[in-house]
mmCIF file of C-alpha atoms and ligand atoms in Angstrom:
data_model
loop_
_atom_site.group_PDB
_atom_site.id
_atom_site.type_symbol
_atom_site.label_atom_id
_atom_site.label_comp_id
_atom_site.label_asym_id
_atom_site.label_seq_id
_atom_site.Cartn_x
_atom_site.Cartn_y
_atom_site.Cartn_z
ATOM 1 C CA UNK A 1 63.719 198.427 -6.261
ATOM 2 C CA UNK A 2 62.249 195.739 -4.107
ATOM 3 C CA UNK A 3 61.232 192.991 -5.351
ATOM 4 C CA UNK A 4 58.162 190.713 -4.453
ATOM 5 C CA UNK A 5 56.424 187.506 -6.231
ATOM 6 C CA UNK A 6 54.011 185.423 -5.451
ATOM 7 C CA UNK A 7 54.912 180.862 -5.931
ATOM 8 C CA UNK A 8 52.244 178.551 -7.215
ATOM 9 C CA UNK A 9 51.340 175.818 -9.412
ATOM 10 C CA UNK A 10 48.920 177.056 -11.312
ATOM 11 C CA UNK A 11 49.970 180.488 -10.249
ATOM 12 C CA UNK A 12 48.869 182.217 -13.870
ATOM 13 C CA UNK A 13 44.968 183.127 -12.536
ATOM 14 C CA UNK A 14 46.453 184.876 -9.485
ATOM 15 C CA UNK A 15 45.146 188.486 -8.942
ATOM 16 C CA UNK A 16 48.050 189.064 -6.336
ATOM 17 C CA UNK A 17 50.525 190.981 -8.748
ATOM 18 C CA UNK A 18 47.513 192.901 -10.100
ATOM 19 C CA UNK A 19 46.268 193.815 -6.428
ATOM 20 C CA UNK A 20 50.446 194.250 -4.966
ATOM 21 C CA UNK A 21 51.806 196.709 -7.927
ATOM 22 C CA UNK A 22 48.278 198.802 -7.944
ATOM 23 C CA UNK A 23 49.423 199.658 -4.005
ATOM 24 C CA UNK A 24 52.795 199.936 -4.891
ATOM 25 C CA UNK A 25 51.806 202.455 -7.739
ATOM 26 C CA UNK A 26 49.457 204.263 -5.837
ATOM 27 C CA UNK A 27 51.975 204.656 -2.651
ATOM 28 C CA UNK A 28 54.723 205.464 -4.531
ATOM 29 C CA UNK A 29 56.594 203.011 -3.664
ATOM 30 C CA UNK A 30 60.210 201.518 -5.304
ATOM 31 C CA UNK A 31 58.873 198.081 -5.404
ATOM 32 C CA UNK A 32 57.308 195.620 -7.737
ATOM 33 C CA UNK A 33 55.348 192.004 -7.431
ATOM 34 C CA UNK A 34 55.640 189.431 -10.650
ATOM 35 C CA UNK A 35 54.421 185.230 -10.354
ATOM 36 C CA UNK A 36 56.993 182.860 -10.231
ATOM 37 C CA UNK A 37 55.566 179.025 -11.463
ATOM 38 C CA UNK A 38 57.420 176.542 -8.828
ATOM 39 C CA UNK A 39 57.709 172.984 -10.408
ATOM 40 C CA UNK A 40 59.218 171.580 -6.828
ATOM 41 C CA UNK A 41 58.043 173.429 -3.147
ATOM 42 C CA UNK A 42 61.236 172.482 -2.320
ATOM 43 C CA UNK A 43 63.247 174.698 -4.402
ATOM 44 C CA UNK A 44 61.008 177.358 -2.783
ATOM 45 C CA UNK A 45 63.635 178.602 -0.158
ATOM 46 C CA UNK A 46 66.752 178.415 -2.909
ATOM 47 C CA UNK A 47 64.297 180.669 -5.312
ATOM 48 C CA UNK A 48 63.589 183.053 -3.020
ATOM 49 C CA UNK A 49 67.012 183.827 -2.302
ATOM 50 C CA UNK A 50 68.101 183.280 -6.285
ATOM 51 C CA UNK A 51 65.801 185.988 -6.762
ATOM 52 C CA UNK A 52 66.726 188.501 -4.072
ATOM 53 C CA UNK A 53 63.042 189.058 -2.998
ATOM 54 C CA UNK A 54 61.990 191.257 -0.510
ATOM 55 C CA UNK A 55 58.792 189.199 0.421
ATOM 56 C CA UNK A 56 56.204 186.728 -1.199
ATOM 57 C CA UNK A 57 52.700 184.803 -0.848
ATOM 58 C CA UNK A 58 52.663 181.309 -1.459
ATOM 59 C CA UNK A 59 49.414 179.497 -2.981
ATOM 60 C CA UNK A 60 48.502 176.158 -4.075
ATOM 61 C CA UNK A 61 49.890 173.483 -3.393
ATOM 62 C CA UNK A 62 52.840 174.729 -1.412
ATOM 63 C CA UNK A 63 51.470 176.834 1.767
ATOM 64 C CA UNK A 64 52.837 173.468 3.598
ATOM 65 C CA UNK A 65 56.808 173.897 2.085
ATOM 66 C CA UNK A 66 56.971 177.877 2.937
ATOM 67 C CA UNK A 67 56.501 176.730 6.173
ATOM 68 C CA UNK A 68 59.372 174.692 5.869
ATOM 69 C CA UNK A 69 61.388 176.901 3.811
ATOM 70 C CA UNK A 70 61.290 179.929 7.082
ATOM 71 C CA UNK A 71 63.807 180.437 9.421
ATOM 72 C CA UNK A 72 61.166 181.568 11.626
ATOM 73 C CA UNK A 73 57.240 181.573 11.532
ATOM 74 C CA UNK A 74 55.341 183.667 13.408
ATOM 75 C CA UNK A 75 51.688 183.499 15.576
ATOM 76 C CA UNK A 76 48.723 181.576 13.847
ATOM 77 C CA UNK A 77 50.926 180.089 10.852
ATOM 78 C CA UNK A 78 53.182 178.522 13.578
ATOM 79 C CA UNK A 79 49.848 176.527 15.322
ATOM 80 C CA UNK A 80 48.639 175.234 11.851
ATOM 81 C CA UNK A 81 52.429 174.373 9.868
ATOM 82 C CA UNK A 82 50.994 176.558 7.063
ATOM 83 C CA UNK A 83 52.583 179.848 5.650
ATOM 84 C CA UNK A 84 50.939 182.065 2.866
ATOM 85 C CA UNK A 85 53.593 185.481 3.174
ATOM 86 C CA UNK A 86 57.092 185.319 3.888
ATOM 87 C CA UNK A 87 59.009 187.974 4.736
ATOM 88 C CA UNK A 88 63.082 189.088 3.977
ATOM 89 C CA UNK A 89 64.230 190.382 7.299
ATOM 90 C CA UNK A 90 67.944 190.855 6.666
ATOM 91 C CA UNK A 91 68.358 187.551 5.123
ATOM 92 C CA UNK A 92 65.770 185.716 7.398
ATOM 93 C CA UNK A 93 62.602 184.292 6.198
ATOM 94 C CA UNK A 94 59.610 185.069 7.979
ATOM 95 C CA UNK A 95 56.731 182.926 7.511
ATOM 96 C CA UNK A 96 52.665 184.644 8.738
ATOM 97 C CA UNK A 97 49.478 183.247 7.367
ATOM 98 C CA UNK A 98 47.208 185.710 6.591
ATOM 99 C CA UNK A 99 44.579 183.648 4.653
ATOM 100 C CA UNK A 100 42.349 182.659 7.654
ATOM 101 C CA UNK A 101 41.646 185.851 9.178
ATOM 102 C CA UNK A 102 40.708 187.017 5.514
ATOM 103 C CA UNK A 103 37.937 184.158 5.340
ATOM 104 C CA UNK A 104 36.826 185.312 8.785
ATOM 105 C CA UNK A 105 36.699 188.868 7.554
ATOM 106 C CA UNK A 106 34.603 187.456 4.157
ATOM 107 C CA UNK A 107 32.107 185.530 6.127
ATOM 108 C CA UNK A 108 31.371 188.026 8.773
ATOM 109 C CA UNK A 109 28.429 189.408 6.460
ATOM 110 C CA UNK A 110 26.329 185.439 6.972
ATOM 111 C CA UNK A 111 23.997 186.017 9.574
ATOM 112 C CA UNK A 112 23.524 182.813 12.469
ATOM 113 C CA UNK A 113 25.920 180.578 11.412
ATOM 114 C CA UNK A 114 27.146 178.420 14.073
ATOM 115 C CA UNK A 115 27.719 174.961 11.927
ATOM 116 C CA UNK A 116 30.482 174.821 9.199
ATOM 117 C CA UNK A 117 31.696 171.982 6.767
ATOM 118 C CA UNK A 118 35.176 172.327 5.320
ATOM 119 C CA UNK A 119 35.172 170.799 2.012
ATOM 120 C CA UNK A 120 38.952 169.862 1.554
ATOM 121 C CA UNK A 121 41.916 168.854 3.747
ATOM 122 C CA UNK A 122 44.680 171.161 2.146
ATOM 123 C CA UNK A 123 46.414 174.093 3.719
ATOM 124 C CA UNK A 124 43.981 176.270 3.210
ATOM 125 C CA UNK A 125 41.618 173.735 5.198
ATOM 126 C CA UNK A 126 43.710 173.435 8.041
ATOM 127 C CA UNK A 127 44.253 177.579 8.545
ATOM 128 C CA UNK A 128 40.675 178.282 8.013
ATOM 129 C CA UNK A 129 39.444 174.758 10.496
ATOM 130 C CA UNK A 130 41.688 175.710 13.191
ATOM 131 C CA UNK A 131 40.844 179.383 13.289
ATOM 132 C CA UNK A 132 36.968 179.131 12.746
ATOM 133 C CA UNK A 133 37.125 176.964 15.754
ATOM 134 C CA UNK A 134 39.334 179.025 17.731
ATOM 135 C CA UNK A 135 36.428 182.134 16.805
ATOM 136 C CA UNK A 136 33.641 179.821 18.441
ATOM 137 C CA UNK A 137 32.501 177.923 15.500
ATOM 138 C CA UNK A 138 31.567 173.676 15.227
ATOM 139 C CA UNK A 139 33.810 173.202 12.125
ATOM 140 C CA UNK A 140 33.692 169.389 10.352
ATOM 141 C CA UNK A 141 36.109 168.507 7.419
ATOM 142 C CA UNK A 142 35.355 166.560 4.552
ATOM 143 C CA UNK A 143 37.677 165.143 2.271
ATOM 144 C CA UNK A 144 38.781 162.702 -1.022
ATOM 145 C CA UNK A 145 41.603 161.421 0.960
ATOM 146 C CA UNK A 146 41.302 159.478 4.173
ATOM 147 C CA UNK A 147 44.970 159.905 4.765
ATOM 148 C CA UNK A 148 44.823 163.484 5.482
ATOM 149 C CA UNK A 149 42.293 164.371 8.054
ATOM 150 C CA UNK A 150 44.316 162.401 11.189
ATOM 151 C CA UNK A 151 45.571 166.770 11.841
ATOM 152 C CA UNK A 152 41.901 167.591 12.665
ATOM 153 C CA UNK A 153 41.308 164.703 14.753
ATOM 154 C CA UNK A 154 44.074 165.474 16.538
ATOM 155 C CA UNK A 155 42.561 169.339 17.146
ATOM 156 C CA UNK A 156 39.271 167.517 17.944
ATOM 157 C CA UNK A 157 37.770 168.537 14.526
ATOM 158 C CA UNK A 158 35.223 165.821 12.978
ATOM 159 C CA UNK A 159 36.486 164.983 10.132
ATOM 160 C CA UNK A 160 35.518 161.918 7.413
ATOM 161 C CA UNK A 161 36.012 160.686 4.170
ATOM 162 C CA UNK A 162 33.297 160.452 1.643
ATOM 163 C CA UNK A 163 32.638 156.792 3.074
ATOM 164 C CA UNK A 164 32.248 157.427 6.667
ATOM 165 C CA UNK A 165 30.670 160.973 6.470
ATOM 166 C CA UNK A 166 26.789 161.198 7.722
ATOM 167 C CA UNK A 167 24.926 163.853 6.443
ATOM 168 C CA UNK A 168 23.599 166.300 8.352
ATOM 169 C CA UNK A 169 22.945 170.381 8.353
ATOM 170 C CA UNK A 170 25.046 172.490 8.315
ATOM 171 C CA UNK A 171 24.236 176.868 8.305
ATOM 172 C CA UNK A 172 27.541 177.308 5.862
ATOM 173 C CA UNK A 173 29.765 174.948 3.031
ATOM 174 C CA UNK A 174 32.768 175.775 2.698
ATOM 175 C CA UNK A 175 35.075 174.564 -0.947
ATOM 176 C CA UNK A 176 38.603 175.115 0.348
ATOM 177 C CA UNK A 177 39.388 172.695 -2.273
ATOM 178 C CA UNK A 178 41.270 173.402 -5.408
ATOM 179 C CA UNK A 179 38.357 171.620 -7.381
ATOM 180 C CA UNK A 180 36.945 174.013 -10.367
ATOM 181 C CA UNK A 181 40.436 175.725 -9.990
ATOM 182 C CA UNK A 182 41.220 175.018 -13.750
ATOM 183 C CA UNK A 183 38.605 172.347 -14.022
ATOM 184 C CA UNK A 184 35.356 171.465 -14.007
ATOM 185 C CA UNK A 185 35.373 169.313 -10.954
ATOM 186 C CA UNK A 186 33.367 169.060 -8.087
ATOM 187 C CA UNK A 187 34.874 168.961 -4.697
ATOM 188 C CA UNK A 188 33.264 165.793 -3.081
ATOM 189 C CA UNK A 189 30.395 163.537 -5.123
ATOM 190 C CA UNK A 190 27.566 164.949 -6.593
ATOM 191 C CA UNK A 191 24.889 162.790 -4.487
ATOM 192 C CA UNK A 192 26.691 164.094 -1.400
ATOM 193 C CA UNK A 193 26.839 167.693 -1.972
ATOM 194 C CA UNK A 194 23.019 167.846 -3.482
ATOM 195 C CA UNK A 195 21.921 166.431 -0.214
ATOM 196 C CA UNK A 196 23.913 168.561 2.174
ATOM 197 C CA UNK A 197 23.628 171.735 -0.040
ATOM 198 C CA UNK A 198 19.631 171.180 -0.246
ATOM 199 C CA UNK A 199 19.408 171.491 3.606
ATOM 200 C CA UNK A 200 22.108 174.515 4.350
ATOM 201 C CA UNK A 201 21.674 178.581 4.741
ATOM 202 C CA UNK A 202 24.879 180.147 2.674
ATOM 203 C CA UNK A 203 27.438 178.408 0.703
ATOM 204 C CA UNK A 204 31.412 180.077 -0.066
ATOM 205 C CA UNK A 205 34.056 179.050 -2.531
ATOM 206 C CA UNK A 206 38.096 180.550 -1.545
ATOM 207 C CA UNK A 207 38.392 180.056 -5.487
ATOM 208 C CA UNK A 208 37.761 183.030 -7.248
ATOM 209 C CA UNK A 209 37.019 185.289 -10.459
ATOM 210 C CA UNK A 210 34.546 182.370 -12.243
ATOM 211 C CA UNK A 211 31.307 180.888 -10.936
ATOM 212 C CA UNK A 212 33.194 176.973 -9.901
ATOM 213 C CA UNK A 213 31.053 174.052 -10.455
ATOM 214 C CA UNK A 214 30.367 173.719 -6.798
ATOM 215 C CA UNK A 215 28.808 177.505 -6.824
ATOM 216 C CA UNK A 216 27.040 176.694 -10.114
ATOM 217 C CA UNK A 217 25.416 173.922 -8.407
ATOM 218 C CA UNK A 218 24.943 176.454 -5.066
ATOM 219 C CA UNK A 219 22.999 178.481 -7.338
ATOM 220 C CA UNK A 220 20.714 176.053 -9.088
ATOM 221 C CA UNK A 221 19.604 175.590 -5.607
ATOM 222 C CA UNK A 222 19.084 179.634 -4.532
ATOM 223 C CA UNK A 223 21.338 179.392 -1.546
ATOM 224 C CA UNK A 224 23.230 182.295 -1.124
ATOM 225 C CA UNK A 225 26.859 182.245 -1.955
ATOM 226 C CA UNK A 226 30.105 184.210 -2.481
ATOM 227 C CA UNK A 227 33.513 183.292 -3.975
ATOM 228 C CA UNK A 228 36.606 184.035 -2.823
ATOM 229 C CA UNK A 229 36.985 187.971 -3.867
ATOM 230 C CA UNK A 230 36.523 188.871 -0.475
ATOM 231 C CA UNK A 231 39.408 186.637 1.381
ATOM 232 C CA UNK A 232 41.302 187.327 -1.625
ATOM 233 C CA UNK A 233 41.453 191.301 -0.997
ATOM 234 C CA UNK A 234 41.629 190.850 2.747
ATOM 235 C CA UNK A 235 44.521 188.460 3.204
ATOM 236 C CA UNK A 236 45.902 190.879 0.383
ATOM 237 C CA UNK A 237 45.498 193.290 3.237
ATOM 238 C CA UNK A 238 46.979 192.041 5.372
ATOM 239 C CA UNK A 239 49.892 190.839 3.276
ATOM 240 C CA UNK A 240 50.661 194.206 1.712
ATOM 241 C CA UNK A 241 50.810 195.516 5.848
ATOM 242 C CA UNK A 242 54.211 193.300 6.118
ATOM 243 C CA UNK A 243 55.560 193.896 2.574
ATOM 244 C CA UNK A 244 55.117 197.185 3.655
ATOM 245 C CA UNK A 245 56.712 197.062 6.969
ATOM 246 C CA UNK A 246 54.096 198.351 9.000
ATOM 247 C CA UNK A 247 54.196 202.220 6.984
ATOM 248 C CA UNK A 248 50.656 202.463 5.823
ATOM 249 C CA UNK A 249 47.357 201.429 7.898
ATOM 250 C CA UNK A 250 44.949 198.476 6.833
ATOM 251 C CA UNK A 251 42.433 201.180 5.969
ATOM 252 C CA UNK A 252 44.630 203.025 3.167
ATOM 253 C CA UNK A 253 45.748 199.561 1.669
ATOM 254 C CA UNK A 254 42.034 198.557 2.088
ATOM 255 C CA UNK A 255 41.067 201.301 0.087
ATOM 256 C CA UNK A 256 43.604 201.304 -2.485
ATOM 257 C CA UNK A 257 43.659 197.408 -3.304
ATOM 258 C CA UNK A 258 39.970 196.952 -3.673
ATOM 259 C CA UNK A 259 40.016 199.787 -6.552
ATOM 260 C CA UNK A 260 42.522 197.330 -7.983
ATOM 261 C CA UNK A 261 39.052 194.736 -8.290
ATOM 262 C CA UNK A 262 37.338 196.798 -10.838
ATOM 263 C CA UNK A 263 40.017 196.406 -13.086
HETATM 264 P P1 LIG B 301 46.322 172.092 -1.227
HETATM 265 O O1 LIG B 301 47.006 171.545 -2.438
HETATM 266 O O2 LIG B 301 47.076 172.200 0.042
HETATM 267 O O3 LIG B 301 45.012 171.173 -0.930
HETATM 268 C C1 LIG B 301 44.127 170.854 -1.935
HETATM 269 C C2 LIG B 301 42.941 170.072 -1.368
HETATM 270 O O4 LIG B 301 41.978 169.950 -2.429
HETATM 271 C C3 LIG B 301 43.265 168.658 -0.908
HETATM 272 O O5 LIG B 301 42.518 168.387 0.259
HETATM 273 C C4 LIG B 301 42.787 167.791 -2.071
HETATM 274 O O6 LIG B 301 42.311 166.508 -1.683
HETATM 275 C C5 LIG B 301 41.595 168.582 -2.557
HETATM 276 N N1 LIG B 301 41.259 168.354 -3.952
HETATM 277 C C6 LIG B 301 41.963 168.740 -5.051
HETATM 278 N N2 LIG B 301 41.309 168.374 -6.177
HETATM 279 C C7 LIG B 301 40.177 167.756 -5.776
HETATM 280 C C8 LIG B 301 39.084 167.139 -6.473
HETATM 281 N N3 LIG B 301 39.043 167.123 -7.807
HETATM 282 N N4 LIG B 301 38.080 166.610 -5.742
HETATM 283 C C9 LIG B 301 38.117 166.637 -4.401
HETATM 284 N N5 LIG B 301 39.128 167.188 -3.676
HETATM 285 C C10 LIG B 301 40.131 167.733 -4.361
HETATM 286 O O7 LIG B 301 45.710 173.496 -1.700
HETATM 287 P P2 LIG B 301 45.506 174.836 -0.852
HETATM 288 O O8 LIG B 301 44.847 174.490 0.428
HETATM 289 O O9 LIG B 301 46.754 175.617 -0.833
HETATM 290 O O10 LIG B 301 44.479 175.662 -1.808
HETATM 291 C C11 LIG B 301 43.153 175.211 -1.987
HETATM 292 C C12 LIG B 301 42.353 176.248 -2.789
HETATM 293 O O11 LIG B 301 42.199 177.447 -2.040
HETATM 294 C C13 LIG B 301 43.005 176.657 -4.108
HETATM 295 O O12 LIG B 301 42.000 176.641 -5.115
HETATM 296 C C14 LIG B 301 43.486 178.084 -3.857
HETATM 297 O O13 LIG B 301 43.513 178.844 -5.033
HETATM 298 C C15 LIG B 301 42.401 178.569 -2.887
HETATM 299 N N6 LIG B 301 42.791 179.710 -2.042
HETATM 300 C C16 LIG B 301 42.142 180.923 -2.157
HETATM 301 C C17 LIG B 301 42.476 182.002 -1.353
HETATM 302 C C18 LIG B 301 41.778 183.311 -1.474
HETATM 303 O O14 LIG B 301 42.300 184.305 -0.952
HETATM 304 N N7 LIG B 301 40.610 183.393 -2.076
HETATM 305 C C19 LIG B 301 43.539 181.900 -0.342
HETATM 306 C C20 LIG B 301 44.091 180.581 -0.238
HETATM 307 C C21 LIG B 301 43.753 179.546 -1.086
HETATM 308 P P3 LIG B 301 43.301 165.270 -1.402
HETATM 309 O O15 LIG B 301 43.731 165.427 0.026
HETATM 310 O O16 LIG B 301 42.456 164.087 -1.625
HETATM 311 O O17 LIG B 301 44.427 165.385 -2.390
#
């Protein structure tokens, strides 16, 4: 049986087993997916191996380490330094990112939207700045930390900290935070995001499966929002393509994983 798990701290809210084992199931395939709680990304590469797994996805806060931990990483993860699935290929890691064309699949349904803010300066902020803009978009980052936004201004990306950000419009927010993950946090000040939020078209969370804080206060305001179902199931798509090697087509996985949703 091959084995597959997905590393993360908090990792127990993760749909991925739930969404990886229905496919498995339904293909009839030799293979299960279980969570493994990482103390130290690290030990990521060493528990991999200690577990003799076949593949895995990586979530908060280590996308950054998996990059580290491959032997070799492979098209869009390789521009951004950030790795969400890692493949066994005969005893060679192989790191992909698969979370930004997901996002890009989920927001495809917002009409006119040229202008995005990136609420966050994690890994998930740098795969999903660096590929909106690469797609044609003007993406700005904002962040708590000063220290990590000098990797957008390097790509040309605006980015600021909550004390030298302006506000201005933008047609979409983005929380690629992991504020309202397992608290009731906001992702940047109140006063800031009721002033941006009042004057933007759509708003999106990547967290997923409750209503955060930041799409509470979306709603208060009637913009139109979505969580992060969507990128979930479609990087899931994606993912399940390479655990998979390649067998079944994005359609068939499509279809089977988002039955695994109504669960
Ligand atoms: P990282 O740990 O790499 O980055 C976290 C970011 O969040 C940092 O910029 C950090 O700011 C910021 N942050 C954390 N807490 C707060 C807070 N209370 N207020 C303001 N900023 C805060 O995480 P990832 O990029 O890996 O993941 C981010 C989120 O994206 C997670 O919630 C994860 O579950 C979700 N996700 C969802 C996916 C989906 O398919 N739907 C796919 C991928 C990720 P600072 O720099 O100041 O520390």
């Amino acid at each position: 049986m091959k084995l597959f798990a997905i590393f993360g701290k908090p990792v127990a809210h993760s749909r991925s087993p739930l969404m990886h084992n229905y496919v498995f199931k339904k293909l009839d395939l030799d293979a299960c997916y279980t969570r493994v709680a990482l103390e130290d990304g690290s030990l990521l590469r060493e528990k991999f191996f200690s577990l003799k797994l076949s593949g895995a996805n990586i979530t908060v806060p280590y996308k950054e380490d998996a990059f580290r931990a491959c032997d070799e990483v492979v098209g869009f993860a390789k521009e951004i330094g950030v790795v969400n699935t890692i493949i066994n290929q005969n005893g060679r890691l192989i790191g992909y990112n698969t979370d930004a064309d997901g996002f890009v699949d989920a927001i495809s349904e917002f009409k006119d939207v040229k202008n995005i803010l990136l609420l966050g300066a994690g890994g998930t902020t740098k795969a999903l700045a660096l590929k909106l803009k690469l797609e044609g978009f003007d993406v700005e980052v904002l962040n708590r930390s000063a220290s990590k936004l000098e990797y957008f201004t390097n790509l040309h990306i605006n980015s600021y900290d909550y004390t030298s950000f302006k506000i201005k419009r933008y047609d979409l927010i983005v929380n690629t935070t992991s504020a309202g993950l397992s608290d009731e946090s906001l992702p940047a000040p109140k006063e800031i995001l009721e002033t941006i939020l009042k004057k933007s078209n759509y708003v999106c969370d990547v967290i997923y499966g409750h209503l955060t804080p930041f799409l509470k206060l979306a709603n208060s305001y009637n913009i139109p929002y979505k969580d992060g179902s969507h990128m979930l199931l479609a990087q899931g798509v994606l993912a399940s393509e390479l655990f998979t090697n390649r067998e079944f087509s994005k359609s068939i996985i499509h279809t089977i994983m988002s039955k695994s949703f109504e669960f």
